[in-house]
CSV table of C-alpha atoms in Angstrom, one decimal:
chain,number,residue,atom,x,y,z
L,1,MET,CA,0.0,0.1,0.0
L,2,GLU,CA,1.7,3.4,-0.9
L,3,LEU,CA,1.3,6.0,1.7
L,4,THR,CA,2.1,9.1,-0.7
L,5,PRO,CA,1.0,9.4,-4.5
L,6,ASP,CA,4.8,10.6,-4.6
L,7,ASP,CA,5.6,7.3,-5.6
L,8,THR,CA,3.2,6.6,-8.1
L,9,ILE,CA,5.0,7.4,-11.5
L,10,LEU,CA,2.3,7.7,-13.5
L,11,PHE,CA,4.3,9.0,-17.2
L,12,SER,CA,8.0,9.7,-18.1
L,13,ILE,CA,9.0,12.3,-20.2
L,14,ALA,CA,12.4,12.7,-21.4
L,15,GLY,CA,13.4,10.1,-18.5
L,16,PHE,CA,11.5,13.0,-16.2
L,17,GLY,CA,8.9,10.5,-14.4
L,18,LEU,CA,5.6,12.6,-13.5
L,19,ASN,CA,4.2,11.1,-10.5
L,20,ALA,CA,0.6,11.1,-9.1
L,21,THR,CA,1.3,14.2,-7.1
L,22,ILE,CA,1.8,16.5,-9.5
L,23,VAL,CA,-0.7,14.9,-12.6
L,24,PHE,CA,-3.8,14.8,-9.8
L,25,THR,CA,-2.6,18.6,-9.2
L,26,TRP,CA,-2.8,19.1,-12.9
L,27,ILE,CA,-6.1,17.8,-13.2
L,28,VAL,CA,-7.2,19.8,-10.5
L,29,MET,CA,-5.5,22.7,-12.0
L,30,ALA,CA,-7.1,22.2,-15.4
L,31,LEU,CA,-10.4,21.9,-13.6
L,32,LEU,CA,-10.8,25.2,-12.0
L,33,THR,CA,-9.2,27.0,-14.4
L,34,GLY,CA,-11.6,25.4,-16.7
L,35,ALA,CA,-14.4,25.8,-14.9
L,36,SER,CA,-13.5,29.2,-14.0
L,37,ILE,CA,-13.5,30.1,-18.1
L,38,LEU,CA,-16.6,28.6,-18.9
L,39,ILE,CA,-18.4,30.3,-15.8
L,40,THR,CA,-16.7,33.8,-16.7
L,41,ARG,CA,-16.7,33.9,-20.4
L,42,ASN,CA,-19.5,35.8,-20.9
L,43,LEU,CA,-19.7,38.0,-17.7
L,44,ARG,CA,-21.6,41.3,-18.8
L,45,PRO,CA,-22.9,43.4,-15.6
L,46,ASP,CA,-26.0,44.0,-17.9
L,47,VAL,CA,-26.6,40.3,-18.0
L,48,PRO,CA,-28.2,38.6,-14.9
L,49,PRO,CA,-26.0,36.1,-13.6
L,50,ASP,CA,-27.0,32.4,-14.1
L,51,ARG,CA,-27.2,30.0,-10.9
L,52,TRP,CA,-23.5,28.5,-11.7
L,53,ARG,CA,-21.9,31.9,-11.6
L,54,THR,CA,-23.8,33.0,-8.7
L,55,THR,CA,-22.3,29.8,-6.9
L,56,LEU,CA,-18.9,30.9,-8.1
L,57,GLU,CA,-19.8,35.3,-6.5
L,58,THR,CA,-20.6,33.4,-3.6
L,59,ILE,CA,-17.5,31.3,-3.1
L,60,VAL,CA,-15.4,34.0,-3.8
L,61,LEU,CA,-17.4,36.6,-1.2
L,62,THR,CA,-17.3,34.1,1.0
L,63,ILE,CA,-13.6,33.4,1.0
L,64,GLN,CA,-13.4,37.2,0.8
L,65,GLY,CA,-15.9,37.9,3.3
L,66,GLN,CA,-13.9,35.7,5.8
L,67,ILE,CA,-10.7,37.4,4.7
L,68,ASN,CA,-11.8,40.6,5.7
L,69,GLU,CA,-12.7,39.6,9.0
L,70,ILE,CA,-9.3,38.0,9.8
L,71,SER,CA,-7.3,41.2,8.4
L,72,ALA,CA,-7.0,44.4,9.2
L,73,ARG,CA,-6.3,45.4,6.2
L,74,PRO,CA,-8.2,43.3,3.5
L,75,ASP,CA,-5.8,42.9,0.1
L,76,ARG,CA,-7.1,41.1,-3.5
L,77,ARG,CA,-3.5,40.0,-3.8
L,78,LEU,CA,-4.4,37.8,-0.1
L,79,LEU,CA,-7.7,36.8,-1.6
L,80,TYR,CA,-5.5,35.4,-4.8
L,81,PHE,CA,-3.2,33.5,-2.7
L,82,SER,CA,-5.3,32.5,0.4
L,83,GLY,CA,-8.7,32.0,-1.8
L,84,THR,CA,-6.6,29.8,-4.6
L,85,LEU,CA,-4.9,27.9,-1.8
L,86,PHE,CA,-8.6,27.1,-0.2
L,87,LEU,CA,-10.2,26.2,-3.7
L,88,PHE,CA,-6.6,23.7,-4.6
L,89,ILE,CA,-7.3,22.1,-1.2
L,90,ILE,CA,-10.9,21.1,-1.0
L,91,VAL,CA,-11.2,20.5,-4.9
L,92,SER,CA,-8.3,18.2,-4.4
L,93,ASN,CA,-9.8,16.6,-0.9
L,94,LEU,CA,-13.6,16.5,-2.1
L,95,LEU,CA,-12.6,14.6,-5.4
L,96,ALA,CA,-11.1,12.0,-3.2
L,97,ILE,CA,-14.6,10.2,-3.5
L,98,VAL,CA,-13.7,9.5,-6.8
L,99,PRO,CA,-12.5,6.1,-7.2
L,100,GLY,CA,-8.6,6.3,-8.6
L,101,TRP,CA,-8.0,9.4,-7.0
L,102,HIS,CA,-4.8,10.6,-5.5
L,103,ALA,CA,-5.4,13.7,-3.3
L,104,PRO,CA,-2.2,15.5,-4.0
L,105,THR,CA,-2.7,16.7,-0.9
L,106,ALA,CA,-2.1,13.3,1.2
L,107,SER,CA,1.3,13.8,-0.2
L,108,LEU,CA,3.7,15.6,2.3
L,109,SER,CA,5.7,17.0,-0.7
L,110,THR,CA,2.3,19.2,-1.9
L,111,THR,CA,1.8,20.2,1.7
L,112,ALA,CA,5.1,21.1,2.4
L,113,GLY,CA,5.1,23.3,-1.1
L,114,LEU,CA,2.4,24.8,-0.3
L,115,ALA,CA,3.7,25.7,3.8
L,116,LEU,CA,7.0,26.7,1.9
L,117,ALA,CA,4.7,29.3,-0.6
L,118,VAL,CA,3.2,30.6,2.8
L,119,LEU,CA,6.4,30.9,4.5
L,120,VAL,CA,7.8,32.9,1.9
L,121,ALA,CA,4.2,35.0,1.1
L,122,VAL,CA,4.0,36.2,5.1
L,123,PRO,CA,7.5,38.0,4.7
L,124,LEU,CA,6.7,39.2,1.0
L,125,PHE,CA,3.3,40.7,2.2
L,126,GLY,CA,4.8,41.8,5.4
L,127,ILE,CA,7.2,43.6,3.7
L,128,GLY,CA,5.1,44.3,0.9
L,129,SER,CA,2.7,46.2,3.5
L,130,ARG,CA,5.1,47.8,6.5
L,131,GLY,CA,8.7,47.8,4.2
L,132,LEU,CA,11.4,45.7,4.9
L,133,GLY,CA,12.4,48.1,8.1
L,134,GLY,CA,9.2,47.6,9.5
L,135,TYR,CA,8.9,44.0,9.0
L,136,LEU,CA,12.1,43.1,10.8
L,137,ARG,CA,11.6,45.2,13.4
L,138,SER,CA,8.7,42.8,13.9
L,139,TYR,CA,11.2,40.0,15.0
L,140,ILE,CA,12.6,42.0,17.7
L,141,GLU,CA,9.8,43.0,19.2
L,142,PRO,CA,8.8,43.1,22.4
L,143,ASN,CA,12.3,43.4,22.7
L,144,ILE,CA,15.9,41.4,21.4
L,145,VAL,CA,15.5,38.7,23.2
L,146,MET,CA,12.7,37.3,21.4
L,147,LEU,CA,14.1,37.6,17.8
L,148,PRO,CA,15.0,33.5,18.1
L,149,PHE,CA,11.8,32.6,20.0
L,150,ASN,CA,10.0,35.2,16.3
L,151,ILE,CA,12.3,33.0,14.1
L,152,ILE,CA,11.4,29.6,15.7
L,153,GLY,CA,8.0,30.3,15.3
L,154,GLU,CA,8.0,31.4,12.3
L,155,ALA,CA,9.7,28.7,10.7
L,156,SER,CA,7.7,26.3,13.2
L,157,ARG,CA,4.1,27.7,11.7
L,158,GLY,CA,5.5,26.1,8.1
L,159,VAL,CA,6.1,22.9,9.6
L,160,SER,CA,3.0,22.5,11.5
L,161,LEU,CA,1.0,23.8,8.4
L,162,ALA,CA,2.2,21.1,6.3
L,163,ILE,CA,2.2,18.2,8.7
L,164,ARG,CA,-1.5,19.0,9.5
L,165,LEU,CA,-2.9,18.8,6.5
L,166,TYR,CA,-0.9,16.2,5.3
L,167,GLY,CA,-1.4,14.1,8.5
L,168,ASN,CA,-5.0,14.9,8.1
L,169,VAL,CA,-5.5,13.8,4.4
L,170,MET,CA,-3.2,10.9,4.0
L,171,SER,CA,-4.4,9.3,7.1
L,172,GLY,CA,-8.2,9.5,6.1
L,173,ALA,CA,-7.1,8.2,2.8
L,174,VAL,CA,-4.7,5.0,4.5
L,175,ILE,CA,-7.9,4.5,7.0
L,176,ALA,CA,-10.3,4.4,3.6
L,177,ALA,CA,-7.8,2.0,1.8
L,178,ILE,CA,-7.5,0.0,4.9
L,179,LEU,CA,-11.1,-0.6,5.4
L,180,LEU,CA,-12.0,-1.1,1.7
L,181,SER,CA,-9.6,-4.1,2.6
L,182,VAL,CA,-11.2,-5.4,5.3
L,183,ALA,CA,-14.6,-4.7,5.2
L,184,PRO,CA,-16.9,-5.2,2.5
L,185,PHE,CA,-19.0,-1.9,1.6
L,186,PHE,CA,-20.6,-0.1,4.9
L,187,PHE,CA,-17.8,1.6,7.0
L,188,PRO,CA,-15.2,2.5,3.9
L,189,VAL,CA,-18.6,4.5,2.6
L,190,VAL,CA,-19.0,5.9,5.7
L,191,MET,CA,-15.1,6.8,6.1
L,192,ASP,CA,-15.5,8.6,2.7
L,193,MET,CA,-17.8,10.5,4.4
L,194,LEU,CA,-15.7,11.2,7.3
L,195,GLY,CA,-12.7,11.9,5.0
L,196,MET,CA,-14.6,14.9,3.0
L,197,LEU,CA,-15.6,16.4,5.9
L,198,THR,CA,-12.1,16.2,6.9
L,199,GLY,CA,-11.0,17.3,3.8
L,200,VAL,CA,-13.1,20.5,4.3
L,201,ILE,CA,-12.1,21.6,7.7
L,202,GLN,CA,-8.6,21.1,6.8
L,203,ALA,CA,-9.2,23.0,3.5
L,204,TYR,CA,-10.7,25.8,5.5
L,205,ILE,CA,-8.6,25.5,8.4
L,206,PHE,CA,-5.0,25.9,6.0
L,207,ALA,CA,-6.7,28.6,4.4
L,208,ILE,CA,-7.4,30.6,7.1
L,209,LEU,CA,-4.3,30.2,9.1
L,210,ALA,CA,-2.0,30.7,6.0
L,211,THR,CA,-4.4,34.1,6.2
L,212,VAL,CA,-3.9,34.8,9.8
L,213,TYR,CA,-0.2,34.4,9.5
L,214,ILE,CA,0.0,36.8,6.8
L,215,SER,CA,-2.2,39.5,8.4
L,216,SER,CA,-0.3,39.4,11.3
L,217,ALA,CA,2.7,40.1,9.1
L,218,THR,CA,1.2,42.7,7.5
L,219,ALA,CA,-0.4,44.5,10.5
L,220,THR,CA,1.2,47.5,11.8
L,221,PRO,CA,1.8,47.4,15.6
L,222,GLU,CA,0.0,50.1,17.7
L,223,PRO,CA,1.9,52.3,19.3
L,224,GLN,CA,2.1,51.3,23.4
L,225,SER,CA,0.8,54.4,25.3
L,226,GLY,CA,4.0,55.1,28.2
L,227,PRO,CA,2.2,56.1,31.4
L,228,ALA,CA,2.7,60.2,30.7
L,229,GLU,CA,0.0,59.5,28.0
L,230,GLN,CA,-2.1,57.2,29.6
L,231,THR,CA,-2.0,60.1,32.9
L,232,ALA,CA,-2.6,62.9,29.8
L,233,LYS,CA,-5.3,60.5,28.4
L,234,GLU,CA,-7.1,60.2,32.0
L,235,GLN,CA,-7.2,64.0,32.8
L,236,THR,CA,-8.9,64.4,29.6
G,1,MET,CA,6.5,9.9,5.1
G,2,SER,CA,9.3,11.4,3.1
G,3,ILE,CA,9.5,14.5,0.7
G,4,ASP,CA,10.5,14.7,-2.7
G,5,TRP,CA,11.9,18.3,-3.2
G,6,ILE,CA,11.3,17.6,-7.1
G,7,THR,CA,7.8,17.7,-6.4
G,8,VAL,CA,7.8,20.5,-3.9
G,9,ALA,CA,9.3,22.9,-6.1
G,10,ALA,CA,6.9,21.7,-8.8
G,11,GLN,CA,4.3,22.0,-6.6
G,12,ILE,CA,5.5,25.4,-5.3
G,13,ALA,CA,5.4,26.1,-9.3
G,14,ASN,CA,1.9,24.2,-9.7
G,15,PHE,CA,0.7,26.8,-7.1
G,16,LEU,CA,2.0,29.7,-7.8
G,17,VAL,CA,0.5,29.1,-12.0
G,18,LEU,CA,-2.5,28.3,-10.5
G,19,VAL,CA,-2.8,31.5,-8.3
G,20,TRP,CA,-2.1,33.3,-11.5
G,21,LEU,CA,-4.6,31.3,-13.7
G,22,LEU,CA,-7.4,32.2,-11.0
G,23,LYS,CA,-6.6,35.5,-10.9
G,24,ARG,CA,-6.8,35.9,-14.7
G,25,PHE,CA,-9.8,33.6,-15.3
G,26,LEU,CA,-11.6,33.8,-12.0
G,27,TYR,CA,-10.9,36.4,-9.0
G,28,ARG,CA,-10.5,39.3,-11.3
G,29,PRO,CA,-14.0,38.7,-13.9
G,30,ILE,CA,-15.9,37.7,-10.8
G,31,LEU,CA,-14.8,41.2,-8.6
G,32,ASP,CA,-14.7,43.4,-12.0
G,33,GLY,CA,-18.4,41.6,-12.5
G,34,ILE,CA,-19.8,42.2,-8.6
G,35,ASP,CA,-18.1,45.8,-9.0
G,36,ALA,CA,-19.6,46.8,-12.5
G,37,ARG,CA,-23.0,45.3,-10.7
G,38,GLU,CA,-22.5,47.2,-7.9
G,39,ARG,CA,-21.5,50.3,-9.7
G,40,GLN,CA,-25.0,50.2,-12.1
G,41,ILE,CA,-26.8,49.2,-8.9
G,42,THR,CA,-25.2,52.2,-7.0
G,43,GLU,CA,-25.9,54.6,-10.5
G,44,ARG,CA,-29.2,53.1,-10.8
G,45,MET,CA,-29.6,53.8,-6.7
G,46,GLN,CA,-28.8,57.5,-7.7
G,47,GLU,CA,-30.7,57.5,-10.8
G,48,ALA,CA,-34.1,56.0,-8.8
G,49,GLY,CA,-33.1,58.6,-6.2
G,50,ARG,CA,-32.8,61.3,-8.5
G,51,ILE,CA,-36.4,60.2,-10.0
G,52,ARG,CA,-37.1,60.3,-6.7
G,53,ALA,CA,-36.7,63.4,-5.7
G,54,GLU,CA,-37.6,65.0,-8.8
G,55,ALA,CA,-41.0,62.7,-8.4
G,56,GLU,CA,-41.2,64.1,-4.8
G,57,ALA,CA,-40.8,67.8,-6.4
G,58,ALA,CA,-43.2,67.7,-8.8
G,59,GLU,CA,-45.5,66.1,-6.5
G,60,ALA,CA,-45.0,68.8,-3.8
G,61,GLU,CA,-45.0,71.4,-6.7
G,62,HIS,CA,-48.5,69.9,-7.4
G,63,GLN,CA,-49.7,69.8,-4.2
G,64,PHE,CA,-48.5,73.8,-4.0
G,65,GLU,CA,-50.4,74.0,-7.5
G,66,ILE,CA,-53.6,71.9,-6.1
G,67,ALA,CA,-53.6,74.5,-3.0
G,68,ARG,CA,-53.3,77.5,-4.8
G,69,LEU,CA,-55.8,76.4,-7.3
G,70,LYS,CA,-57.8,74.9,-4.1
G,71,ALA,CA,-57.3,78.6,-2.9
G,72,GLY,CA,-57.9,80.1,-6.2
G,73,ARG,CA,-61.2,78.2,-6.8
G,74,GLU,CA,-62.3,79.1,-3.0
G,75,GLY,CA,-61.5,83.0,-3.8
G,76,VAL,CA,-63.3,82.5,-7.4
G,77,LEU,CA,-66.5,80.5,-5.8
G,78,ALA,CA,-66.3,83.4,-2.7
G,79,GLU,CA,-66.1,86.1,-5.7
G,80,ALA,CA,-68.2,84.3,-7.8
G,81,ARG,CA,-70.8,84.0,-4.9
G,82,LYS,CA,-70.1,87.2,-3.7
G,83,GLU,CA,-70.8,88.9,-7.4
G,84,ALA,CA,-74.0,86.5,-7.3
G,85,GLU,CA,-75.5,88.1,-4.4
G,86,GLN,CA,-74.7,91.6,-5.4
G,87,GLU,CA,-76.3,90.6,-8.5
G,88,ARG,CA,-79.3,89.1,-6.9
G,89,ASP,CA,-79.7,92.0,-4.4
G,90,GLN,CA,-79.2,94.0,-8.1
G,91,ILE,CA,-82.1,92.1,-9.5
G,92,LEU,CA,-84.0,92.0,-6.4
G,93,SER,CA,-83.6,95.7,-6.0
G,94,THR,CA,-84.5,96.2,-9.7
G,95,ALA,CA,-87.5,94.2,-9.8
G,96,ARG,CA,-88.2,96.3,-6.4
G,97,GLU,CA,-87.4,99.2,-8.1
G,98,GLN,CA,-89.6,98.2,-11.1
G,99,THR,CA,-92.6,96.8,-9.1
G,100,ALA,CA,-92.5,99.9,-6.8
G,101,ARG,CA,-92.4,102.0,-10.2
G,102,GLU,CA,-95.3,99.6,-11.8
G,103,HIS,CA,-96.9,100.5,-8.4
G,104,ALA,CA,-96.2,103.8,-8.5
G,105,ALA,CA,-97.6,103.5,-12.2
G,106,ARG,CA,-100.4,101.8,-11.7
G,107,GLU,CA,-101.4,104.6,-8.6
G,108,GLU,CA,-100.7,107.1,-10.3
G,109,ALA,CA,-102.5,105.6,-13.2
G,110,ARG,CA,-105.5,105.4,-10.9
G,111,THR,CA,-105.0,108.3,-9.3
G,112,ASP,CA,-105.4,109.8,-13.2
G,113,GLU,CA,-107.9,107.8,-13.6
G,114,ALA,CA,-109.6,108.8,-10.4
G,115,ARG,CA,-108.9,112.4,-11.1
G,116,ARG,CA,-109.3,111.8,-14.9
G,117,PHE,CA,-113.2,110.2,-13.2
G,118,ALA,CA,-113.5,113.1,-10.6
G,119,ALA,CA,-113.0,115.4,-13.4
G,120,ASP,CA,-115.2,114.3,-15.4
G,121,LEU,CA,-117.5,113.5,-12.9
G,122,GLU,CA,-117.4,117.0,-11.5
G,123,LEU,CA,-117.7,118.6,-14.8
G,124,ARG,CA,-120.3,115.8,-15.5
G,125,GLY,CA,-122.2,116.8,-11.9
G,126,ALA,CA,-121.1,120.6,-12.3
G,127,SER,CA,-122.8,120.6,-15.9
G,128,ALA,CA,-125.6,118.8,-14.7
G,129,LEU,CA,-125.8,120.9,-11.4
G,130,VAL,CA,-125.7,123.8,-13.7
G,131,ALA,CA,-128.5,122.6,-15.7
G,132,LEU,CA,-130.5,121.6,-12.3
G,133,LEU,CA,-130.0,124.9,-10.9
G,134,ARG,CA,-130.9,126.4,-14.6
G,135,LYS,CA,-133.9,124.3,-15.2
G,136,ALA,CA,-134.6,125.0,-10.8
G,137,LEU,CA,-134.4,128.5,-11.6
G,138,GLY,CA,-136.3,128.8,-14.5
G,139,ASP,CA,-139.2,126.3,-13.4
G,140,LEU,CA,-139.4,127.9,-10.1
G,141,SER,CA,-138.6,132.0,-10.4
G,142,GLY,CA,-138.5,132.3,-14.3
G,143,GLU,CA,-135.1,134.0,-14.2
G,144,THR,CA,-131.8,132.8,-16.0
G,145,LEU,CA,-128.8,131.6,-13.9
G,146,GLU,CA,-126.8,134.4,-15.4
G,147,ASP,CA,-129.8,136.7,-14.1
G,148,ARG,CA,-129.3,135.5,-10.9
G,149,ILE,CA,-125.7,135.8,-10.7
G,150,VAL,CA,-125.5,139.3,-11.8
G,151,ALA,CA,-128.1,140.0,-9.7
G,152,ARG,CA,-126.2,138.7,-6.9
G,153,ALA,CA,-122.8,140.1,-7.8
G,154,ALA,CA,-125.1,143.8,-8.1
G,155,GLU,CA,-126.0,143.4,-4.9
G,156,ARG,CA,-122.5,142.8,-2.5
G,157,LEU,CA,-120.7,145.0,-5.0
G,158,PRO,CA,-121.5,148.1,-3.0
G,159,GLY,CA,-119.9,146.5,0.2
G,160,MET,CA,-117.2,146.0,-1.2
G,161,ALA,CA,-116.5,148.8,-3.1
G,162,ALA,CA,-114.1,150.2,-0.9
G,163,ASP,CA,-112.1,147.0,-0.9
G,164,LEU,CA,-112.1,146.9,-4.2
G,165,ALA,CA,-110.8,150.5,-5.1
G,166,ASP,CA,-108.1,149.5,-2.5
G,167,ALA,CA,-107.0,146.8,-4.5
G,168,ALA,CA,-107.8,148.2,-7.9
G,169,GLY,CA,-104.9,150.5,-6.8
G,170,GLU,CA,-104.0,152.6,-9.8
G,171,SER,CA,-105.8,150.5,-12.5
G,172,ARG,CA,-109.0,151.8,-13.3
G,173,LYS,CA,-109.9,148.4,-15.5
G,174,ALA,CA,-112.4,145.9,-14.3
G,175,ILE,CA,-112.8,142.3,-16.2
G,176,VAL,CA,-115.7,140.6,-16.2
G,177,THR,CA,-115.3,136.8,-17.4
G,178,THR,CA,-117.7,134.0,-17.7
G,179,GLN,CA,-117.9,130.6,-19.5
G,180,ALA,CA,-120.6,131.7,-22.0
G,181,ARG,CA,-121.0,135.4,-23.1
G,182,LEU,CA,-123.9,137.5,-20.9
G,183,PRO,CA,-126.8,138.9,-22.7
G,184,ASP,CA,-126.5,141.9,-23.4
G,185,ASP,CA,-129.0,143.2,-21.3
G,186,LEU,CA,-127.3,141.4,-18.2
G,187,GLN,CA,-123.6,143.4,-19.3
G,188,ALA,CA,-125.2,146.6,-19.6
G,189,ARG,CA,-127.0,146.0,-16.0
G,190,LEU,CA,-123.5,144.7,-14.4
G,191,LYS,CA,-121.4,147.3,-16.3
G,192,ARG,CA,-124.0,149.8,-14.3
G,193,ASP,CA,-123.5,148.1,-11.2
G,194,ILE,CA,-119.8,148.0,-11.0
G,195,ARG,CA,-119.6,151.9,-12.1
G,196,ASP,CA,-122.0,152.7,-9.4
G,197,ALA,CA,-119.6,151.1,-7.1
G,198,MET,CA,-116.3,152.3,-9.0
G,199,PRO,CA,-116.7,155.1,-11.0
G,200,ASP,CA,-114.5,155.8,-13.9
G,201,ILE,CA,-113.7,152.1,-14.3
G,202,ASN,CA,-113.4,150.9,-17.9
G,203,VAL,CA,-115.6,147.1,-17.7
G,204,GLN,CA,-114.7,144.8,-20.1
G,205,PHE,CA,-116.5,141.5,-20.7
G,206,ARG,CA,-114.5,138.5,-21.7
G,207,THR,CA,-115.4,134.7,-22.0
G,208,ASP,CA,-113.3,131.4,-20.5
G,209,PRO,CA,-115.0,128.5,-21.6
G,210,ASP,CA,-112.8,126.6,-18.9
G,211,GLN,CA,-114.2,128.6,-16.1
G,212,SER,CA,-116.5,127.4,-14.0
G,213,PRO,CA,-120.5,128.4,-14.7
G,214,GLY,CA,-120.8,131.9,-13.3
G,215,LEU,CA,-119.4,135.4,-13.1
G,216,GLY,CA,-115.6,136.4,-12.3
G,217,LEU,CA,-114.9,140.0,-11.4
G,218,ARG,CA,-110.9,141.3,-11.7
G,219,VAL,CA,-109.7,144.6,-10.6
G,220,GLY,CA,-106.3,145.6,-10.6
G,221,GLY,CA,-105.0,142.8,-8.1
G,222,ALA,CA,-108.4,141.8,-6.9
G,223,GLN,CA,-110.4,139.3,-7.9
G,224,LEU,CA,-114.2,138.3,-7.4
G,225,GLY,CA,-116.1,134.9,-8.1
G,226,TRP,CA,-119.7,134.0,-8.2
G,227,THR,CA,-119.7,130.8,-9.6
G,228,ALA,CA,-120.6,127.5,-9.3
G,229,ASP,CA,-117.3,126.1,-8.1
G,230,ALA,CA,-118.0,126.1,-4.5
G,231,TYR,CA,-120.8,124.0,-5.1
G,232,VAL,CA,-119.1,121.6,-7.4
G,233,ASN,CA,-116.3,121.4,-4.9
G,234,GLY,CA,-118.8,120.2,-2.4
G,235,LEU,CA,-119.9,117.8,-5.3
G,236,GLN,CA,-115.8,116.9,-5.5
G,237,ASP,CA,-115.4,116.0,-2.0
G,238,ILE,CA,-118.5,114.1,-2.1
G,239,LEU,CA,-117.3,112.3,-4.8
G,240,GLU,CA,-113.9,111.8,-2.9
G,241,GLY,CA,-115.1,110.0,0.1
G,242,ALA,CA,-117.1,107.9,-2.3
G,243,ARG,CA,-113.6,107.0,-3.9
G,244,HIS,CA,-111.5,106.9,-0.7
G,245,GLU,CA,-114.3,104.4,0.5
G,246,ARG,CA,-114.3,102.0,-2.9
G,247,GLY,CA,-110.1,102.3,-2.7
G,248,GLN,CA,-110.2,101.0,1.0
G,249,SER,CA,-112.8,97.8,0.0
G,250,ASP,CA,-111.0,97.0,-3.4
G,251,ALA,CA,-107.7,96.8,-0.7
G,252,ALA,CA,-109.1,94.9,1.8
């Protein structure tokens, strides 16, 4: 039994083996992009939206609403990043009910790649929002002693993201595979449903955590008021 | 649990490509469409607000116009009512005046008719009275009325001579008027009697068909008369009383 789709080589192009993770990732990408192109190809403001466009609008606006609730500075770039994370993960996980489907998110390489992307995005968004000096200063706040802890905390975020998603998705897939081999029909269905639920929750958690990390990097800390200022405020 | 770093790199690249693809084909079209629709809705709302404001303004204007017309109508009605009342009063006044005029005209006509009747009656009465006197005098004493009148005037003249002379002043002319011409013997007799009372006076005889039967004597400013007028006036008073009683019974 294969624990990761990285081990399944589906194609080989010019001596380079394309494993299931990459191929199924491309399938998810093709599905998402194709559906988007199909639904948004004839967008006109004077034409009332059909149910597919309404569904897409609802999904996008829900994601944007969640981001706006989390982030102090809502940004479209954050929507592109976190929204894509969510859509990619959820579609990958939900397609697990299709027989023969290998969820790319069941690969630690995928989750590590996504975690690395988040890990790189956090400082990039932080620098873009607060400037390089402002962002770097956040590592020595409240004082310089916290620098190593902040660095460790930043790194552990990426690791925890990668491990959490991989573990949940992979474990669901493994348990479903084991039950399919030992039980005839009923338990795998239940476990598949549980796996779908877990996949949705994990997609949400991964995207939300990524948004939270990026938002915390872009948020400008409020200046702490000293005793003199507090006294002045009390007097006023 | 192993990590294939080539796959990791490929997945990072795939993810970034997917971010770009979705940005290009999903987020931007959807968000731009939503923005465009919101703009359109905002424009429509603004247009609706503008139209509503215009409608409210038009409604206010119409209400003002209605109020103005109502007030004008009230004014016009009041004016028309006033004019109608004035016209009614005028018509009533005119009618009253006309009625009064007609009433007055009828009264006048009745009075004229009564006067004409009275005059005619008086004339007829006088004529009848004179004829009766003539006949009575002729039948009873063998004298004419003129004889008696001249005789009566001759009896009265001596007693009135002084007064007549005073009244005549410088005038030396006496004019005797009768309804019909006096016979010559009576003229001569009367001339003699007058000259007896007032010597050197020139006596002239004239006729006046409108005069009452009898004899009138004018000397300067003084005038004496022995006519049937007094009797006729008495008769007239009797007739007036009779007519008044008839008028009262008609009114009742």
